[in-house]
Short mmCIF file of C-alpha atoms and ligand atoms in Angstrom, two decimals:
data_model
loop_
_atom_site.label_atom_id
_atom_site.label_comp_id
_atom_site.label_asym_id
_atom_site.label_seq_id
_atom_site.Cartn_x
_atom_site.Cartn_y
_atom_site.Cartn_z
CA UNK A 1 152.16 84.23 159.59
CA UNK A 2 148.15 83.48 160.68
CA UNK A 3 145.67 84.36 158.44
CA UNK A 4 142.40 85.25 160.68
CA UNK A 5 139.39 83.88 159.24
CA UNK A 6 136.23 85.26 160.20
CA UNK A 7 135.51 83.71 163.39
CA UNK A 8 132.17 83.34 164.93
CA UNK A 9 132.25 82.90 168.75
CA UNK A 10 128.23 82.27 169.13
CA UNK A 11 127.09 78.95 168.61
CA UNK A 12 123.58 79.19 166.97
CA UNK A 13 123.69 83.17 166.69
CA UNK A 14 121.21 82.97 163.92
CA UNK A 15 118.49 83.05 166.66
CA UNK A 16 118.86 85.95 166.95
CA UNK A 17 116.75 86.39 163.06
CA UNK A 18 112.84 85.85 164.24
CA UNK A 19 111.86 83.85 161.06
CA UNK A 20 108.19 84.16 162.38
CA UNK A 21 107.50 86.86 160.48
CA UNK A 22 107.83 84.77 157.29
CA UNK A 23 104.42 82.94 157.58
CA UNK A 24 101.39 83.32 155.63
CA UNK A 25 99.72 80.53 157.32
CA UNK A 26 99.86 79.69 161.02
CA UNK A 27 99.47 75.45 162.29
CA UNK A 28 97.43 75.37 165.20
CA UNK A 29 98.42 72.25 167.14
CA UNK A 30 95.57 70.80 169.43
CA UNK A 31 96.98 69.32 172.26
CA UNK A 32 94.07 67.51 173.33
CA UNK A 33 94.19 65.51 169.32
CA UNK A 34 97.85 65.05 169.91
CA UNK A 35 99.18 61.46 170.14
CA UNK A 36 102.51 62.00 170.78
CA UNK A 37 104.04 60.27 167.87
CA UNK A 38 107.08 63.03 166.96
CA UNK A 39 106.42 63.24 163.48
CA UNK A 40 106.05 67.24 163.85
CA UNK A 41 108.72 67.52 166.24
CA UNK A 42 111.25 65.41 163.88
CA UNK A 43 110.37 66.49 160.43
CA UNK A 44 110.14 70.98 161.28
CA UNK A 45 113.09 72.61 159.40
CA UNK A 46 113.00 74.88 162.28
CA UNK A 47 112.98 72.83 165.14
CA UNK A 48 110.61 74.91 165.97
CA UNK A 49 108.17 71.92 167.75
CA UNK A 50 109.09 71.41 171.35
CA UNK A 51 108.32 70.06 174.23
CA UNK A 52 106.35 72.26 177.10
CA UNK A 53 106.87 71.87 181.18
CA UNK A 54 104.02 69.36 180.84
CA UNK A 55 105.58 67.29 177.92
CA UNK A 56 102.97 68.61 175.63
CA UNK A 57 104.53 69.50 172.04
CA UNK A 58 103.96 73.30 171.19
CA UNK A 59 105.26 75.37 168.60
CA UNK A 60 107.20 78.26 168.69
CA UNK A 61 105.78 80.93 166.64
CA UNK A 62 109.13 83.09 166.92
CA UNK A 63 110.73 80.76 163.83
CA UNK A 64 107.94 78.89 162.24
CA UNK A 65 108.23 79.88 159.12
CA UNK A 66 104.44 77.87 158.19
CA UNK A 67 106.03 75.84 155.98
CA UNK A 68 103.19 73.53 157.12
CA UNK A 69 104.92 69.64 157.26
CA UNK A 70 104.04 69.40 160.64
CA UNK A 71 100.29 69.23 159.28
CA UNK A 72 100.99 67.41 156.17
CA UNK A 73 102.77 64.80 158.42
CA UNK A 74 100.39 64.50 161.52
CA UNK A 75 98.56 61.05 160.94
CA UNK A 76 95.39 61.91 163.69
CA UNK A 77 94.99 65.84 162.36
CA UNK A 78 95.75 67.31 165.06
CA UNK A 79 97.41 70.44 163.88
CA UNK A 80 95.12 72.80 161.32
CA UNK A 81 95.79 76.42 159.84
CA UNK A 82 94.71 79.76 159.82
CA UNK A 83 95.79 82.55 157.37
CA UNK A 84 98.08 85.30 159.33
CA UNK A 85 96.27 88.69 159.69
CA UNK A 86 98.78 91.40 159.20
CA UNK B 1 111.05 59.44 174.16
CA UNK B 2 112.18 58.39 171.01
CA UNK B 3 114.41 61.01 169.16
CA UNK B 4 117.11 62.66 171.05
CA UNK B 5 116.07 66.00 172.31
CA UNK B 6 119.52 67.79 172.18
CA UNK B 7 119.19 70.55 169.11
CA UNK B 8 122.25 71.59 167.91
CA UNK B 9 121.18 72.94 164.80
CA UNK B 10 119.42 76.44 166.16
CA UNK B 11 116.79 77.90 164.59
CA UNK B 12 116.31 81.44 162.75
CA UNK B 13 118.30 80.38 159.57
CA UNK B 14 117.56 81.50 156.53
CA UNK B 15 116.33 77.90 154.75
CA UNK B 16 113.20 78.31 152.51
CA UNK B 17 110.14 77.43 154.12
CA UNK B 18 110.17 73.60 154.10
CA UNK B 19 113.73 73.46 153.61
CA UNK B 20 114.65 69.53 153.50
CA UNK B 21 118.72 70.54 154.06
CA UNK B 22 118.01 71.84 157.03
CA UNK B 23 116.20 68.72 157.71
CA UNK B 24 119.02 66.89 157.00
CA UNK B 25 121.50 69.01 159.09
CA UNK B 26 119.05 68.65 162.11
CA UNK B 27 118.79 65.36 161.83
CA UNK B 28 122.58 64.79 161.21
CA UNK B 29 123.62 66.59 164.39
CA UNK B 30 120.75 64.93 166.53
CA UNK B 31 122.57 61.31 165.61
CA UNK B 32 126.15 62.48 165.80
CA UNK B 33 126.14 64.59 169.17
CA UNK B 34 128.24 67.48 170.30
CA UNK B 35 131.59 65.80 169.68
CA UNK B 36 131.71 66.60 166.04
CA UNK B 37 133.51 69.16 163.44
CA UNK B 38 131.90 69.74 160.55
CA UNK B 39 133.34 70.86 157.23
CA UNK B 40 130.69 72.63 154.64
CA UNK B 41 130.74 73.16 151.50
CA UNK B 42 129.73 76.29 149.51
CA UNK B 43 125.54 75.67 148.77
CA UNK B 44 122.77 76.31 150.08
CA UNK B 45 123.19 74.47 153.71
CA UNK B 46 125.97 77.03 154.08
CA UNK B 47 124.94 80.02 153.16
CA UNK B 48 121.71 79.78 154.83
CA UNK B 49 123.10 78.63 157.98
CA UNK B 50 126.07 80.79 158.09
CA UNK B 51 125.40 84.49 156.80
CA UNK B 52 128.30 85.96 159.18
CA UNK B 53 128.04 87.10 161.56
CA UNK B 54 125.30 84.80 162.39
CA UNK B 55 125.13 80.66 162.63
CA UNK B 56 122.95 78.12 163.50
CA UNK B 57 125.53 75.69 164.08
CA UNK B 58 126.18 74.57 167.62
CA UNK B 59 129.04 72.28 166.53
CA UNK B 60 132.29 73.51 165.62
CA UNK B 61 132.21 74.75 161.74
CA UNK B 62 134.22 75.11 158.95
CA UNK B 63 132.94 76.93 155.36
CA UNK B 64 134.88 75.37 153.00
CA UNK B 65 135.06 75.99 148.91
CA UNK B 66 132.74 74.96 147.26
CA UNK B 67 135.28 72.12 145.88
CA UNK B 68 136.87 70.36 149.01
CA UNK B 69 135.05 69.71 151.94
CA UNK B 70 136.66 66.30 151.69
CA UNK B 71 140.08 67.57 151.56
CA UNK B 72 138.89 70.23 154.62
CA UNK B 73 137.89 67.11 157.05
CA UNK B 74 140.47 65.16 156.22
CA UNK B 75 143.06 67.59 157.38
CA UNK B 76 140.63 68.15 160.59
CA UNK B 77 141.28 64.34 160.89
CA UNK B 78 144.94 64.23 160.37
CA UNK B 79 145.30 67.23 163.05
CA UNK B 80 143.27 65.63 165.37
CA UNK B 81 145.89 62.04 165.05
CA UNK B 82 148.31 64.34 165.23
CA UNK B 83 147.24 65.95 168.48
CA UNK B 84 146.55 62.52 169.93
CA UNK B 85 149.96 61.15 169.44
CA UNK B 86 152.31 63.94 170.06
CA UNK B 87 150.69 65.59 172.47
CA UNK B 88 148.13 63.48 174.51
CA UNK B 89 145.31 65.74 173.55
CA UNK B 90 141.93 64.62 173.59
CA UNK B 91 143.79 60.86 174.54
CA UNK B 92 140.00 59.34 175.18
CA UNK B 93 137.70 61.25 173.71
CA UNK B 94 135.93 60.23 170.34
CA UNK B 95 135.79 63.06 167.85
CA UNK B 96 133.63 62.97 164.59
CA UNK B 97 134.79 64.65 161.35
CA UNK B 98 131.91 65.06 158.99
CA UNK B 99 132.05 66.89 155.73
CA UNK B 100 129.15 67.51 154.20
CA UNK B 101 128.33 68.78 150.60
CA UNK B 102 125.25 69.29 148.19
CA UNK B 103 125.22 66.65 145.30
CA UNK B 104 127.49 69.89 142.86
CA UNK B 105 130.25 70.24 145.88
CA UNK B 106 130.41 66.58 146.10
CA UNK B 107 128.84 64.38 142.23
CA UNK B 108 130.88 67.85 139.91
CA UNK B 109 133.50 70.27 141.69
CA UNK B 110 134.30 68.30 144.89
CA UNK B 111 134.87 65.13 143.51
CA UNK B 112 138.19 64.43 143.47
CA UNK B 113 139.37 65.63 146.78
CA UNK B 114 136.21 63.64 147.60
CA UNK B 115 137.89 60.09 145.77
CA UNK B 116 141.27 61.32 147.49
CA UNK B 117 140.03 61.80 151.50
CA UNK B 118 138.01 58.03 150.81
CA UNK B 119 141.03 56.39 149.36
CA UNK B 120 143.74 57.56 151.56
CA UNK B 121 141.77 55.69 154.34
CA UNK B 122 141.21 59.13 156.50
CA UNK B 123 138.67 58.12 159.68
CA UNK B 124 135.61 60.13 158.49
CA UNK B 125 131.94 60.85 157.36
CA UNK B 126 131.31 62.18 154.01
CA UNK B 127 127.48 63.47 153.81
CA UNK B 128 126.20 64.48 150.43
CA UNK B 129 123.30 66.24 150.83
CA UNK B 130 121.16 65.63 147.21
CA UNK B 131 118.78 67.98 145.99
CA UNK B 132 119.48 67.20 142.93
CA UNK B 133 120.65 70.58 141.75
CA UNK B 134 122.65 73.60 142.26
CA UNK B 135 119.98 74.99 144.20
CA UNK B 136 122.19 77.84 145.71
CA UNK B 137 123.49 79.60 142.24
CA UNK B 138 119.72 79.34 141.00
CA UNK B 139 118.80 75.46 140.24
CA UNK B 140 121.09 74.68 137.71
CA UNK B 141 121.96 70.65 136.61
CA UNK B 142 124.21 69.00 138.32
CA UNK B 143 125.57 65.22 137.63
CA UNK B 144 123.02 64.55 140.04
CA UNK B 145 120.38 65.78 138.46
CA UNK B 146 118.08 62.73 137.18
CA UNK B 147 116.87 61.90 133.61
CA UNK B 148 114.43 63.89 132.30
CA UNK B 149 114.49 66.81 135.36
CA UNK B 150 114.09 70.08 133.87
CA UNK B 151 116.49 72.77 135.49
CA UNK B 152 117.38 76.26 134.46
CA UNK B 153 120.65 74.90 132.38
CA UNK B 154 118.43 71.22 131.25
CA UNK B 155 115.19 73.35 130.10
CA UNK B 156 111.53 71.76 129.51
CA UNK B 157 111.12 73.13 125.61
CA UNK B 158 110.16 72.03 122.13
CA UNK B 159 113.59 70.40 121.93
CA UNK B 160 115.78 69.93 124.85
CA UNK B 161 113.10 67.33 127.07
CA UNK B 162 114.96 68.63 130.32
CA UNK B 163 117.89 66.82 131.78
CA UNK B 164 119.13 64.33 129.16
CA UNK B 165 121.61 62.47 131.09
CA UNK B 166 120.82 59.65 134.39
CA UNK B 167 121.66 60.42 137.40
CA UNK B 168 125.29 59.97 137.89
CA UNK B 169 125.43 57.21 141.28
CA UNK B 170 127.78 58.52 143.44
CA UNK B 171 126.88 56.05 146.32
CA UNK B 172 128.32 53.04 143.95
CA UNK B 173 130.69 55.09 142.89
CA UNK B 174 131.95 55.22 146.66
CA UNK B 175 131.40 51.89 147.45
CA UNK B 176 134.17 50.86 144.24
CA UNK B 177 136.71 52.89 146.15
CA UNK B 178 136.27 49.68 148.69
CA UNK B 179 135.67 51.81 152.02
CA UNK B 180 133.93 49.89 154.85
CA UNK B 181 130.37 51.66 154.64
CA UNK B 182 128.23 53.14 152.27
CA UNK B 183 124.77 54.29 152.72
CA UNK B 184 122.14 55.86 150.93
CA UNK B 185 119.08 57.46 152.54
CA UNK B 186 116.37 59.91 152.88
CA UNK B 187 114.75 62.75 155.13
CA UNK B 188 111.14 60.92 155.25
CA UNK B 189 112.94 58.13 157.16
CA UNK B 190 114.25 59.39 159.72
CA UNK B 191 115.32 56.52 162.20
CA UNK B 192 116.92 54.99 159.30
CA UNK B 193 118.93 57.95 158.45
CA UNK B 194 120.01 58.49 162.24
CA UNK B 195 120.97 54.63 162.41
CA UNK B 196 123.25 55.06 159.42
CA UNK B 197 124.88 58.19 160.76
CA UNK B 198 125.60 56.28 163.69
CA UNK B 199 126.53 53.40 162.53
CA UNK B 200 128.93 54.95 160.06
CA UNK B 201 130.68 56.65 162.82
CA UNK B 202 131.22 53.67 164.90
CA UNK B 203 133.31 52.44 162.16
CA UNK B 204 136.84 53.25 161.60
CA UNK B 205 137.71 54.85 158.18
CA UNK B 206 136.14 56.57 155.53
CA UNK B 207 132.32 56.40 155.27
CA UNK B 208 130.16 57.63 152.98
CA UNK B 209 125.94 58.56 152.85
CA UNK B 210 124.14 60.25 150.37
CA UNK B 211 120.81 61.69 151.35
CA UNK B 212 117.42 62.95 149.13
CA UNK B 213 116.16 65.56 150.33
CA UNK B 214 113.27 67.80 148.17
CA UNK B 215 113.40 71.00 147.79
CA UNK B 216 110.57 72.90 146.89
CA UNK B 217 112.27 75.79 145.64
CA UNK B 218 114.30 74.00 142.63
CA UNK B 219 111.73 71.21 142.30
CA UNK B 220 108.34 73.05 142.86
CA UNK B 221 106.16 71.75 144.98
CA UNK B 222 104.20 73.70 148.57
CA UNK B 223 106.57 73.47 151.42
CA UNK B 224 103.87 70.84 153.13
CA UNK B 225 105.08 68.30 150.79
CA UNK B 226 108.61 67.93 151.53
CA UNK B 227 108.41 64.70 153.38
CA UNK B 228 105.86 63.13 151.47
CA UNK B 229 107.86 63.51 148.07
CA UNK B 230 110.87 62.35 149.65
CA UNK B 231 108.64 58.98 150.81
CA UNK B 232 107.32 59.01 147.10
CA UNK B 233 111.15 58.99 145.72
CA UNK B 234 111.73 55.32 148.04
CA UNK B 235 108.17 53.78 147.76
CA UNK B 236 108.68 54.21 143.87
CA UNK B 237 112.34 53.14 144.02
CA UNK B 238 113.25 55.75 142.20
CA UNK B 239 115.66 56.18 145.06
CA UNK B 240 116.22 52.98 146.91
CA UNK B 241 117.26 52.76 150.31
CA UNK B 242 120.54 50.70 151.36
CA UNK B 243 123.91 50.25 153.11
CA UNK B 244 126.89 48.51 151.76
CA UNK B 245 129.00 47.56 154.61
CA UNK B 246 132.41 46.11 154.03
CA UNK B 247 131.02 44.95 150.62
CA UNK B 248 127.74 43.10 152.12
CA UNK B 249 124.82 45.26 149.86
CA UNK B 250 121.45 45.08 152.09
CA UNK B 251 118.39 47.04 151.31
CA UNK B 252 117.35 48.83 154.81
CA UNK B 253 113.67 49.37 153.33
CA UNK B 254 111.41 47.54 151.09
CA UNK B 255 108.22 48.78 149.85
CA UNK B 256 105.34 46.30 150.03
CA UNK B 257 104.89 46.84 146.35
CA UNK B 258 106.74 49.74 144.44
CA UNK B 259 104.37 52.51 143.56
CA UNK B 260 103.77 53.89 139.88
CA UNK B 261 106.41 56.62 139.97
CA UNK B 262 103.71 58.65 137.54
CA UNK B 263 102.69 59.53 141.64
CA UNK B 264 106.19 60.86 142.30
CA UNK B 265 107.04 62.65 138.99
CA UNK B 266 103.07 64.52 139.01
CA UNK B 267 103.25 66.41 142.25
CA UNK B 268 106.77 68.57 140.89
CA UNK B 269 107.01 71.12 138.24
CA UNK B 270 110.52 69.94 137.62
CA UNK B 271 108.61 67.05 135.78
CA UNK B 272 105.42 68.41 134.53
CA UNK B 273 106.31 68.46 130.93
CA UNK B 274 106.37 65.04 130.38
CA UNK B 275 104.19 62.76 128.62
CA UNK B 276 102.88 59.24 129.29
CA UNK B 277 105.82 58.25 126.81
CA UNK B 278 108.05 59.80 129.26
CA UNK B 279 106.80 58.36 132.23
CA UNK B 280 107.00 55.25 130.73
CA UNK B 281 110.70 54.67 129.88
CA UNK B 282 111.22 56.69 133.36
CA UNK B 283 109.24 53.91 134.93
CA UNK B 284 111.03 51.24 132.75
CA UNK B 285 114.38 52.30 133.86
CA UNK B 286 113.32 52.23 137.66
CA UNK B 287 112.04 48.68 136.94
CA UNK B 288 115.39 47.42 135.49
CA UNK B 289 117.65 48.97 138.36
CA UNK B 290 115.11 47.59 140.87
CA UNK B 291 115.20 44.40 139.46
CA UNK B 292 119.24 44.41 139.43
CA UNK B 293 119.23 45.72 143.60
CA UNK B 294 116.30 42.76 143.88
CA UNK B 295 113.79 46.02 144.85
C1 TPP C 1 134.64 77.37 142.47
C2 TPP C 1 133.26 77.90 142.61
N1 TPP C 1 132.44 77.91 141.54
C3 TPP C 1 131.18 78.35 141.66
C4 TPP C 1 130.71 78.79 142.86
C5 TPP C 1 129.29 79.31 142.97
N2 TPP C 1 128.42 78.39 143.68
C6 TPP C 1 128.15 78.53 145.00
S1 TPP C 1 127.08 77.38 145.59
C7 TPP C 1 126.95 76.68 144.05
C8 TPP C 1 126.03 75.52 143.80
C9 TPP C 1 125.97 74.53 144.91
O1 TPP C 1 125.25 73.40 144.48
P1 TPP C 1 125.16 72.15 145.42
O2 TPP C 1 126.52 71.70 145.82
O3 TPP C 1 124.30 71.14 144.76
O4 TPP C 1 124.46 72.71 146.75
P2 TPP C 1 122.99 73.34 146.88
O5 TPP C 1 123.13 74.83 146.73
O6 TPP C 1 122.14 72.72 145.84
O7 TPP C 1 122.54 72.97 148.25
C10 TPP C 1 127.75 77.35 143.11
C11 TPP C 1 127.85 76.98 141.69
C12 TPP C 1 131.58 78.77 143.96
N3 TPP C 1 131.20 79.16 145.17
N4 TPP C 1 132.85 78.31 143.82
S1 SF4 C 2 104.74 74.99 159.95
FE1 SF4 C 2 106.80 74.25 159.42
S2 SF4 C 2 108.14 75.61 160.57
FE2 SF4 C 2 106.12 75.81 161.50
S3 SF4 C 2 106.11 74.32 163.15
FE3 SF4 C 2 105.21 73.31 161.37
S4 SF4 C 2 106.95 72.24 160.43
FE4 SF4 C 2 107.81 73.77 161.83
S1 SF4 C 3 102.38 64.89 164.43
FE1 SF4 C 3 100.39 65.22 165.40
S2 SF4 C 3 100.11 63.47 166.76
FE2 SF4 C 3 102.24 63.49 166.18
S3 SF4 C 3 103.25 64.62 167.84
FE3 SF4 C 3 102.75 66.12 166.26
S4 SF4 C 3 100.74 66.93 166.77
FE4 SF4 C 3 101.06 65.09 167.97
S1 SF4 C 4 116.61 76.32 147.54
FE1 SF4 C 4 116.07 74.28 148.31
S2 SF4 C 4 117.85 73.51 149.45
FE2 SF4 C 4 118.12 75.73 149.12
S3 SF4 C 4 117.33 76.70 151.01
FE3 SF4 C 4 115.61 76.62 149.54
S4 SF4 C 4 114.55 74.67 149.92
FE4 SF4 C 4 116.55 74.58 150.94
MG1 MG C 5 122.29 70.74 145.17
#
């Protein structure tokens, strides 16, 4: 006899769920401030920091959830916030 | 380029806001690679990864009870031998097993099909993933839940002073059972955590790392301050950093000079009814298990 479990055949499905709409406050990451030392990129819950064509970290405002470590964590202040306007 | 770029731990779950398990699942994954099955306890790194249909594993994944992600992997494991000897699958490829657990699913329920998987020699990685807490259920104590820490079931009030037990130390714990590595570590480091995820599964056998990670749901705190609590917990040495590798105890990180856990303890609710009297035999504990791991 097989018992079927529930199977899922989507590796990381849950992107389809835009956690974006979750934030009250939005980081702002200046690119120009940025030193390029990953703490953002390493420490988001979200992986939501990445990497643009030009190697310039950006975030993706489709899962930040504004939990706001990447600010906490940036050591030149290069990432600010700004209350969402609904 | 220092951390790898490969994310295998998607976005779009359902982790609060500054979720430190999904830190440690990210961070996990990014050291171990795409070769790996995972077995996951019932908590709060399962449910919000996994609500089904959905997942934000990129791995293959097994939910397990909430009692024996241990006993899960090590059957993974055994299948995987099995496969290799009888019928030349997977002949040269490497294949981690990693089971990972909060600090209920592995210091309570999952304990002794934890103690069985490390003592029958099986080659895995156990990950306990300590919030200190049964965050899932609604931040209830758990063995792992440290002196003093008030939870819904180890109140603050005008008698019970919160938790009234220590911590229960499931890395030492682990490292009696004589398996070849042990490891303790912490979100806010992360190249130390990665190295001990890798080093772990360069070694054959049962291997074992237990990992702080705040949670600012069950210890109350702004999402922001994830990472710098969990730096507070080792610069204090309320939660000191080290490896035990076939018996050889090393510390991996040394503060300069510990800071007053008072620092630690102020910035969570979980904490705020204490007084300096408290603090003090809090901070006089810390002192004599520093002294004894020559922190
Ligand atoms: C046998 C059994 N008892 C109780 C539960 C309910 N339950 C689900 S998760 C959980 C707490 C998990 O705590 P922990 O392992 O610390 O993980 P966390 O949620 O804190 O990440 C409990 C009690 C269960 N699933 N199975
Ligand atoms: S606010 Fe939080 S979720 Fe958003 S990018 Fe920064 S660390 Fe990631
Ligand atoms: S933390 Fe700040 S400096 Fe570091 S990579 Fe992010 S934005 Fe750049
Ligand atoms: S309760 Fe804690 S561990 Fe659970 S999802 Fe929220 S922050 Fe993460
Ligand atoms: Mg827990």
């Amino acid at each position: 006899m097989v018992t079927i479990a529930a199977i899922i055949y989507e590796p990381g499905s849950s992107i389809k769920n835009k956690t974006g709409t979750w934030r009250t406050f939005r980081p702002i990451l200046d690119t120009n401030k940025c030193v390029k030392c990953e703490n953002c990129y390493i420490f988001c819950p979200e992986g939501a920091i990445q990497e643009d064509e030009n190697g310039n970290f950006k975030i993706d405002y489709d899962y930040c959830k504004g939990c706001l470590i990447c600010m906490n964590e940036c050591p030149v202040n290069a990432i600010t916030k700004v209350r969402e306007e609904k | 380029m220092q951390f790898p770029r490969e994310e295998l731990f998607a976005p779009g779950h359902r982790g609060c806001a500054g979720c430190g398990a999904a830190i440690v699942a990210r961070l996990l994954l990014k050291a171990a690679g795409k070769d790996t099955i995972i077995s996951n306890a019932t908590g709060c790194l399962e449910v919000m990864t996994t609500p089904y249909p959905e997942t934000a594993w990129r791995v293959p994944w097994i939910h397990t009870a909430f009692e024996n992600a241990a006993a899960t992997a090590s059957g993974v494991e055994a299948a995987i031998k099995a496969l290799k000897r009888k019928r030349g699958k997977y002949k040269d490829k490497k294949i981690n097993v990693i089971a990972i657990g909060g600090d209920g699913g592995t210091a309570d329920i999952g304990f002794q099909s934890l103690s069985g998987a490390m003592e029958r020699g099986h080659d895995m990685l156990y990950i306990m993933y300590d919030n200190e807490a049964y965050m899932n259920t609604g931040i209830q104590r758990s063995s792992s839940t440290p002196f003093m820490a008030a939870t819904t079931t180890s109140p603050a009030g005008s008698k019970i002073r919160g938790e009234d037990r220590p911590k229960k130390d499931v890395a030492m714990i682990m490292a009696a059972h004589g398996i070849p590595y042990v490891a303790t570590a912490c979100i806010s480091y992360p190249e130390d955590f990665m190295r001990k995820v890798k080093k772990a599964l360069s070694i054959e056998g049962p291997k074992f790392i237990q990992v702080l990670q705040p949670c600012t749901t069950g210890w109350g705190y702004p999402p922001e301050k994830t990472i710098e609590i969990g730096r507070l917990a080792v610069e204090t040495g309320i939660f000191p950093l080290y490896e035990i590798e076939n018996g050889e105890f090393r510390i991996t990180y040394k503060p300069a000079k510990r800071k007053p856990v008072k620092e630690y303890l102020k910035m969570q609710k979980r904490y705020r009814h204490l007084t300096d009297e408290d603090i003090e035999r809090i901070q006089k504990y810390i002192d004599e298990k520093c002294k004894l791991l020559g922190l």
